[in-house]
Each structure stands twice: as structure tokens, then as C-alpha cells.
Amino acid sequence: MIRGLYTAAAGMVTQQRRHDTATQNIANLNTTGYKQVNTVTHAFPDVLISAMSGGTAKQVGRLNTGVFAEQAVSQYLQGDLIESGKPFDFALSDDLRLPDPATGADMLFDGSGKHVSEDGEVTYKPQAFFTVQDNEGNNLYTRNGSFTVNAAGEVLSSGGFRVLDAAGNPLVLTEPMDNLAVDGQGNLLDPATGLPSGAKIGISIVTRPQELVRDGNGVFHADDADAAEIRFAEDGDNLLLRQGYIEGSNVDATQVTVDMNAAYRAYEANQKVIQFYDTSLQKTVNEVGRV
């Protein structure tokens, strides 16, 4: 009976985390560059139950001891591009591919950005990010391209981080800001000639985006940049930078609302189970124990 209490309690904790994740997604429906988070749940390992009689054990079967929310997985799908008309607003649109080692052709990714091989190996679609840097010199990655410029000419992200150029250095503007023009690859254009000036917005390609860790404020970091296979974008990469646009959140409002209600109902069901066990224990202590 006590085991049942623990199982129901584990279910309540898991559904609470699912509900929190859903509400976080709903709260960020209108956050620029926000990436939806999904909670992945798993069951605790099964245990083998045996009945002991006369010094011998007879197997009864397996018992599941509940579930837990193992991790929160970010979905790096493309959000809608929204025109703002501001010269320091930028949005990335990319369709990056990886070769399939088995066939040599490009991998086919499903709607969630995953490719599953015949042997069950999961590969995630590479993603492009703006590269920014915090005050400690750590590189961070974001899809929020709503930038500003400080008095020193440094380009800053909406979170106050320095935006890097393609060489990994802080991007500093020397030309008048009113004439800023950027091409589809992130090259800053000379206002006089319309040709690339040599400066370029730092766009990073993260080949293994599942290695990124969400920091909040729309930025991610990589504990191991080599494991994430991060590099700066090259001219041959299939991506496009749009000036005067921002990328909207990729949250699926309908699905998130369904998930939130489902988590609430499952939480309520586990709560009823605990109430049942509590009533049974009360009867055991107050009535059966008196006999």
C-alpha cells in the first residue's frame, strides 16, 4: 500500500513538471526567437516480484514503480518571420542538411527535426544561431536577432550581450548607423559601393543542437563545443539572414494547451489515488487495528 502512495506521488511530481513546462511555453508565445520545450517522461525501472512460501520463491511478475520527468527537450523548429522594418532587427531562415552515412544522400528529417536510422540512431537537424558573448567571455547562442547599438558602436543583443562577428570578435560599427545594410549571408555592406565591407555578423552552425543547454533570456550555451560541433557559417551553407525581420516563437499554442490540460487531469487522477490510499490507511489504523 505504501508503495502505491510513492507511485502516485511520483506521478503527481511528473505531471506538475509537465504543467510547468506547458505554462512556460504559453507565457513565451510572443517572445522573439523562443523555442518550445517538451518534457520527456520515463518509467522507473521495473522490479521483479516473487512470493515466498516454505523457503522457496515463486515469481509473480513485474511491478512498475512510477514515472519521472527525465528532461526538458528544446524544439529548434523555424518560427514565423515577422517584418518589423527596423534596420537592427534580423531573422535567420535555414535549411541545413547532413549526409546519411548509409546512402550518401541528405538525411530526411521529420517535422520535429529528427532523423531516425534503421538501427534506431537519432540525429537532429543542424541549426543556425546568432553568436553573442557575455561579460565573462563565454560564447552564447540565440535566435533573437533584435539588436541595439551602444555609444561605443558595439552591437548588443536584447539581453545586453555583445554580438560577435564571423571572426569571433565583438561586432563594432564604424559607419553611420542610419545607413546599415546587411546581405543575406550576414555581410555588412559599404553604404557607398553596396559591396561587402569586410565585417560580417557571426552566425554559428550547431551540428548537434541537442548538446545545447538553455540559459534563459533566449540564449543557449554548450558545455562542450566540440561535442556540439559548432562552427561559424560559410558561404555554402543553406541559410538566409533577413534584415528588418524578427523570428517569432515556434510554440504550437493548440498542442501546448492540450498538454497543459492533460497534465492537469493526470495530476488530479494521481491525487485521487493518494486520497484513496489515505482513507484505506485510516481505516486500517482506526478500525482494523482495534479488533
CSV table of C-alpha atoms in Angstrom, one decimal:
chain,number,residue,atom,x,y,z
A,1,MET,CA,0.0,0.0,0.0
A,2,ILE,CA,2.8,2.4,0.9
A,3,ARG,CA,4.4,1.6,-2.5
A,4,GLY,CA,1.2,2.8,-4.1
A,5,LEU,CA,1.5,6.1,-2.3
A,6,TYR,CA,5.0,6.6,-3.6
A,7,THR,CA,4.0,5.7,-7.2
A,8,ALA,CA,1.1,8.1,-7.2
A,9,ALA,CA,3.3,10.9,-5.6
A,10,ALA,CA,5.9,10.3,-8.4
A,11,GLY,CA,3.1,10.7,-10.9
A,12,MET,CA,2.0,14.0,-9.3
A,13,VAL,CA,5.5,15.4,-9.4
A,14,THR,CA,5.9,14.4,-13.1
A,15,GLN,CA,2.6,16.0,-14.1
A,16,GLN,CA,3.5,19.1,-12.2
A,17,ARG,CA,6.7,19.4,-14.3
A,18,ARG,CA,4.7,18.8,-17.5
A,19,HIS,CA,2.2,21.5,-16.4
A,20,ASP,CA,5.1,24.0,-15.6
A,21,THR,CA,6.7,23.4,-19.0
A,22,ALA,CA,3.4,24.0,-20.8
A,23,THR,CA,2.7,27.2,-18.9
A,24,GLN,CA,6.3,28.3,-19.7
A,25,ASN,CA,5.6,27.8,-23.4
A,26,ILE,CA,2.3,29.7,-23.3
A,27,ALA,CA,4.0,32.6,-21.4
A,28,ASN,CA,6.5,32.9,-24.3
A,29,LEU,CA,4.1,32.7,-27.2
A,30,ASN,CA,5.1,36.2,-28.2
A,31,THR,CA,8.8,36.1,-27.2
A,32,THR,CA,11.2,36.7,-30.1
A,33,GLY,CA,13.1,33.6,-31.1
A,34,TYR,CA,11.7,31.4,-28.3
A,35,LYS,CA,12.0,27.7,-28.8
A,36,GLN,CA,9.3,25.4,-27.4
A,37,VAL,CA,10.2,23.0,-24.6
A,38,ASN,CA,8.8,19.5,-24.3
A,39,THR,CA,9.1,17.3,-21.2
A,40,VAL,CA,10.3,13.8,-21.7
A,41,THR,CA,9.0,11.3,-19.2
A,42,HIS,CA,10.2,7.8,-18.4
A,43,ALA,CA,9.2,5.0,-16.1
A,44,PHE,CA,11.3,3.9,-13.2
A,45,PRO,CA,13.0,0.5,-13.7
A,46,ASP,CA,10.6,-2.4,-13.2
A,47,VAL,CA,11.1,-4.7,-10.2
A,48,LEU,CA,10.6,-8.4,-10.2
A,49,ILE,CA,8.0,-9.6,-7.6
A,50,SER,CA,8.3,-13.0,-6.0
A,51,ALA,CA,6.1,-14.8,-3.5
A,52,MET,CA,8.0,-16.6,-0.7
A,53,SER,CA,6.5,-19.8,0.6
A,54,GLY,CA,8.3,-22.6,2.5
A,55,GLY,CA,11.7,-21.2,1.8
A,56,THR,CA,11.0,-21.1,-2.0
A,57,ALA,CA,10.3,-18.1,-4.2
A,58,LYS,CA,7.7,-18.2,-6.9
A,59,GLN,CA,7.8,-15.4,-9.5
A,60,VAL,CA,4.6,-13.3,-9.5
A,61,GLY,CA,5.6,-10.8,-12.2
A,62,ARG,CA,7.0,-7.3,-12.7
A,63,LEU,CA,5.9,-4.2,-10.9
A,64,ASN,CA,6.3,-0.7,-12.2
A,65,THR,CA,7.2,1.9,-9.5
A,66,GLY,CA,6.1,5.0,-11.2
A,67,VAL,CA,7.3,7.7,-13.7
A,68,PHE,CA,9.6,10.7,-13.6
A,69,ALA,CA,10.2,13.7,-15.8
A,70,GLU,CA,13.7,13.0,-17.1
A,71,GLN,CA,14.5,16.1,-19.1
A,72,ALA,CA,13.1,19.1,-21.0
A,73,VAL,CA,14.0,19.0,-24.7
A,74,SER,CA,14.0,22.2,-26.8
A,75,GLN,CA,12.4,22.0,-30.2
A,76,TYR,CA,14.5,24.1,-32.7
A,77,LEU,CA,11.9,24.3,-35.4
A,78,GLN,CA,11.8,27.5,-37.5
A,79,GLY,CA,9.4,30.2,-36.2
A,80,ASP,CA,7.4,32.5,-38.4
A,81,LEU,CA,9.3,35.6,-39.7
A,82,ILE,CA,7.7,38.8,-38.8
A,83,GLU,CA,8.5,42.1,-40.6
A,84,SER,CA,9.5,44.9,-38.3
A,85,GLY,CA,11.1,47.3,-40.7
A,86,LYS,CA,13.8,48.1,-38.1
A,87,PRO,CA,17.4,48.1,-39.5
A,88,PHE,CA,18.8,46.3,-36.4
A,89,ASP,CA,16.3,43.5,-36.4
A,90,PHE,CA,17.5,40.3,-38.0
A,91,ALA,CA,16.0,36.8,-38.5
A,92,LEU,CA,17.6,33.6,-39.6
A,93,SER,CA,16.0,31.2,-42.1
A,94,ASP,CA,17.9,28.0,-42.6
A,95,ASP,CA,17.5,24.5,-44.0
A,96,LEU,CA,20.8,22.8,-43.1
A,97,ARG,CA,21.4,19.2,-44.1
A,98,LEU,CA,23.6,16.3,-43.2
A,99,PRO,CA,24.7,13.4,-45.4
A,100,ASP,CA,23.4,10.0,-44.5
A,101,PRO,CA,26.4,7.7,-43.9
A,102,ALA,CA,24.4,4.7,-45.2
A,103,THR,CA,23.3,6.1,-48.5
A,104,GLY,CA,25.4,9.3,-49.0
A,105,ALA,CA,22.2,11.3,-49.7
A,106,ASP,CA,20.9,14.0,-47.5
A,107,MET,CA,19.1,12.9,-44.3
A,108,LEU,CA,15.4,13.3,-44.3
A,109,PHE,CA,14.2,15.0,-41.1
A,110,ASP,CA,10.7,14.7,-39.7
A,111,GLY,CA,8.5,17.5,-38.5
A,112,SER,CA,10.3,17.7,-35.2
A,113,GLY,CA,13.7,17.9,-36.8
A,114,LYS,CA,14.8,14.3,-36.1
A,115,HIS,CA,16.2,11.6,-38.4
A,116,VAL,CA,16.0,8.0,-37.2
A,117,SER,CA,18.2,5.5,-38.9
A,118,GLU,CA,17.3,1.8,-39.5
A,119,ASP,CA,19.3,0.8,-36.4
A,120,GLY,CA,17.5,3.4,-34.3
A,121,GLU,CA,20.2,6.0,-34.1
A,122,VAL,CA,18.6,9.5,-33.7
A,123,THR,CA,20.2,12.5,-35.5
A,124,TYR,CA,19.0,16.1,-35.0
A,125,LYS,CA,18.9,18.7,-37.7
A,126,PRO,CA,21.7,21.3,-37.6
A,127,GLN,CA,20.6,24.8,-36.6
A,128,ALA,CA,22.0,28.3,-37.1
A,129,PHE,CA,22.2,30.8,-34.3
A,130,PHE,CA,23.5,34.3,-33.7
A,131,THR,CA,26.7,34.3,-31.7
A,132,VAL,CA,26.9,36.5,-28.6
A,133,GLN,CA,29.3,36.8,-25.7
A,134,ASP,CA,28.7,37.5,-22.0
A,135,ASN,CA,30.9,39.6,-19.7
A,136,GLU,CA,33.0,36.6,-18.8
A,137,GLY,CA,33.9,35.9,-22.4
A,138,ASN,CA,31.6,32.9,-22.8
A,139,ASN,CA,30.0,32.3,-26.2
A,140,LEU,CA,26.3,32.0,-26.2
A,141,TYR,CA,23.8,31.3,-29.0
A,142,THR,CA,20.4,32.8,-29.7
A,143,ARG,CA,17.8,33.1,-32.4
A,144,ASN,CA,16.6,36.5,-31.1
A,145,GLY,CA,18.0,39.0,-33.6
A,146,SER,CA,16.6,42.1,-32.1
A,147,PHE,CA,19.8,44.1,-31.7
A,148,THR,CA,20.8,47.6,-30.5
A,149,VAL,CA,24.0,49.7,-30.6
A,150,ASN,CA,25.6,51.4,-27.6
A,151,ALA,CA,27.5,54.6,-27.6
A,152,ALA,CA,30.8,52.8,-28.4
A,153,GLY,CA,29.3,51.3,-31.6
A,154,GLU,CA,29.1,47.8,-30.1
A,155,VAL,CA,26.2,45.7,-31.4
A,156,LEU,CA,24.2,44.3,-28.5
A,157,SER,CA,21.6,41.6,-28.2
A,158,SER,CA,18.3,42.2,-26.5
A,159,GLY,CA,19.8,40.6,-23.3
A,160,GLY,CA,22.7,43.0,-23.4
A,161,PHE,CA,25.3,40.5,-24.7
A,162,ARG,CA,27.9,41.6,-27.3
A,163,VAL,CA,27.1,40.3,-30.7
A,164,LEU,CA,30.2,38.7,-32.3
A,165,ASP,CA,31.4,38.9,-35.9
A,166,ALA,CA,32.5,36.0,-38.1
A,167,ALA,CA,36.0,36.1,-36.6
A,168,GLY,CA,34.7,35.7,-33.0
A,169,ASN,CA,35.3,39.3,-32.0
A,170,PRO,CA,32.7,41.8,-30.8
A,171,LEU,CA,31.0,43.5,-33.7
A,172,VAL,CA,31.7,47.2,-33.7
A,173,LEU,CA,30.1,49.6,-36.2
A,174,THR,CA,32.3,52.4,-37.7
A,175,GLU,CA,29.8,53.6,-40.3
A,176,PRO,CA,26.7,55.8,-39.7
A,177,MET,CA,24.0,53.5,-38.2
A,178,ASP,CA,21.3,55.1,-40.3
A,179,ASN,CA,22.9,53.5,-43.4
A,180,LEU,CA,23.3,50.0,-42.1
A,181,ALA,CA,22.7,47.4,-44.8
A,182,VAL,CA,23.3,43.6,-44.5
A,183,ASP,CA,23.1,41.0,-47.2
A,184,GLY,CA,21.6,37.5,-46.9
A,185,GLN,CA,24.9,36.0,-45.6
A,186,GLY,CA,25.3,38.5,-42.8
A,187,ASN,CA,27.9,40.7,-44.6
A,188,LEU,CA,27.8,44.4,-43.7
A,189,LEU,CA,27.6,46.4,-46.9
A,190,ASP,CA,29.6,49.5,-47.7
A,191,PRO,CA,27.0,52.3,-48.0
A,192,ALA,CA,29.0,54.0,-50.8
A,193,THR,CA,29.5,50.9,-53.0
A,194,GLY,CA,26.9,48.4,-51.8
A,195,LEU,CA,29.7,45.8,-51.6
A,196,PRO,CA,30.7,43.8,-48.5
A,197,SER,CA,32.8,45.9,-46.2
A,198,GLY,CA,34.7,43.0,-44.7
A,199,ALA,CA,32.6,42.9,-41.5
A,200,LYS,CA,30.2,40.0,-41.0
A,201,ILE,CA,27.6,39.1,-38.3
A,202,GLY,CA,28.8,36.0,-36.6
A,203,ILE,CA,26.3,33.1,-37.4
A,204,SER,CA,27.2,29.8,-35.8
A,205,ILE,CA,26.1,26.4,-37.1
A,206,VAL,CA,25.4,23.9,-34.3
A,207,THR,CA,25.6,20.5,-35.9
A,208,ARG,CA,24.3,18.7,-32.8
A,209,PRO,CA,21.8,21.2,-31.2
A,210,GLN,CA,20.8,18.6,-28.6
A,211,GLU,CA,24.0,19.4,-26.9
A,212,LEU,CA,22.9,23.0,-26.2
A,213,VAL,CA,21.8,24.0,-22.7
A,214,ARG,CA,19.1,26.6,-22.2
A,215,ASP,CA,20.2,29.6,-20.1
A,216,GLY,CA,17.0,31.7,-20.2
A,217,ASN,CA,16.6,35.1,-21.8
A,218,GLY,CA,16.5,33.3,-25.2
A,219,VAL,CA,20.2,32.2,-25.1
A,220,PHE,CA,21.9,28.8,-25.0
A,221,HIS,CA,25.4,27.6,-24.2
A,222,ALA,CA,27.3,24.5,-25.0
A,223,ASP,CA,29.2,22.7,-22.1
A,224,ASP,CA,31.3,21.0,-24.8
A,225,ALA,CA,31.6,23.0,-28.0
A,226,ASP,CA,33.5,20.1,-29.7
A,227,ALA,CA,30.7,17.7,-28.8
A,228,ALA,CA,28.1,20.1,-30.2
A,229,GLU,CA,30.3,20.5,-33.4
A,230,ILE,CA,29.9,24.3,-33.5
A,231,ARG,CA,31.4,26.3,-36.3
A,232,PHE,CA,30.9,29.7,-38.0
A,233,ALA,CA,28.7,29.7,-41.1
A,234,GLU,CA,30.3,29.5,-44.5
A,235,ASP,CA,29.1,30.8,-47.9
A,236,GLY,CA,27.9,27.4,-49.0
A,237,ASP,CA,25.6,26.9,-46.0
A,238,ASN,CA,21.9,26.9,-46.9
A,239,LEU,CA,20.8,29.8,-44.7
A,240,LEU,CA,19.5,33.3,-45.2
A,241,LEU,CA,19.7,36.4,-43.0
A,242,ARG,CA,16.7,38.8,-43.3
A,243,GLN,CA,17.2,42.4,-42.2
A,244,GLY,CA,14.1,44.2,-40.9
A,245,TYR,CA,12.6,40.9,-39.7
A,246,ILE,CA,12.4,39.0,-36.4
A,247,GLU,CA,11.7,35.4,-35.8
A,248,GLY,CA,8.6,34.7,-33.8
A,249,SER,CA,8.2,31.9,-31.2
A,250,ASN,CA,7.7,28.4,-32.6
A,251,VAL,CA,5.3,27.4,-29.8
A,252,ASP,CA,2.3,25.4,-31.0
A,253,ALA,CA,-0.4,27.1,-28.9
A,254,THR,CA,-3.1,24.4,-29.6
A,255,GLN,CA,-0.8,21.5,-28.7
A,256,VAL,CA,0.6,23.2,-25.6
A,257,THR,CA,-2.9,23.9,-24.3
A,258,VAL,CA,-3.9,20.3,-24.8
A,259,ASP,CA,-0.7,19.2,-23.0
A,260,MET,CA,-1.4,21.5,-20.1
A,261,ASN,CA,-5.0,20.2,-19.6
A,262,ALA,CA,-3.8,16.6,-19.9
A,263,ALA,CA,-1.2,17.2,-17.3
A,264,TYR,CA,-3.8,18.8,-15.0
A,265,ARG,CA,-6.2,15.8,-15.4
A,266,ALA,CA,-3.4,13.3,-14.8
A,267,TYR,CA,-2.3,15.2,-11.7
A,268,GLU,CA,-5.9,15.2,-10.5
A,269,ALA,CA,-6.1,11.4,-11.0
A,270,ASN,CA,-3.0,10.7,-9.1
A,271,GLN,CA,-4.3,12.9,-6.3
A,272,LYS,CA,-7.5,10.8,-6.1
A,273,VAL,CA,-5.3,7.7,-5.8
A,274,ILE,CA,-3.4,9.2,-2.8
A,275,GLN,CA,-6.7,10.2,-1.2
A,276,PHE,CA,-7.9,6.6,-1.6
A,277,TYR,CA,-4.8,5.2,0.0
A,278,ASP,CA,-5.0,7.7,2.8
A,279,THR,CA,-8.6,6.6,3.5
A,280,SER,CA,-7.6,2.9,3.4
A,281,LEU,CA,-4.8,3.5,5.8
A,282,GLN,CA,-7.0,5.4,8.1
A,283,LYS,CA,-9.5,2.6,8.3
A,284,THR,CA,-6.7,0.1,8.9
A,285,VAL,CA,-5.3,2.1,11.8
A,286,ASN,CA,-8.6,3.2,13.4
A,287,GLU,CA,-10.8,0.2,12.7
A,288,VAL,CA,-8.9,-3.0,11.8
A,289,GLY,CA,-6.2,-2.3,14.4
A,290,ARG,CA,-8.9,-2.1,17.2
A,291,VAL,CA,-10.2,-5.6,16.5
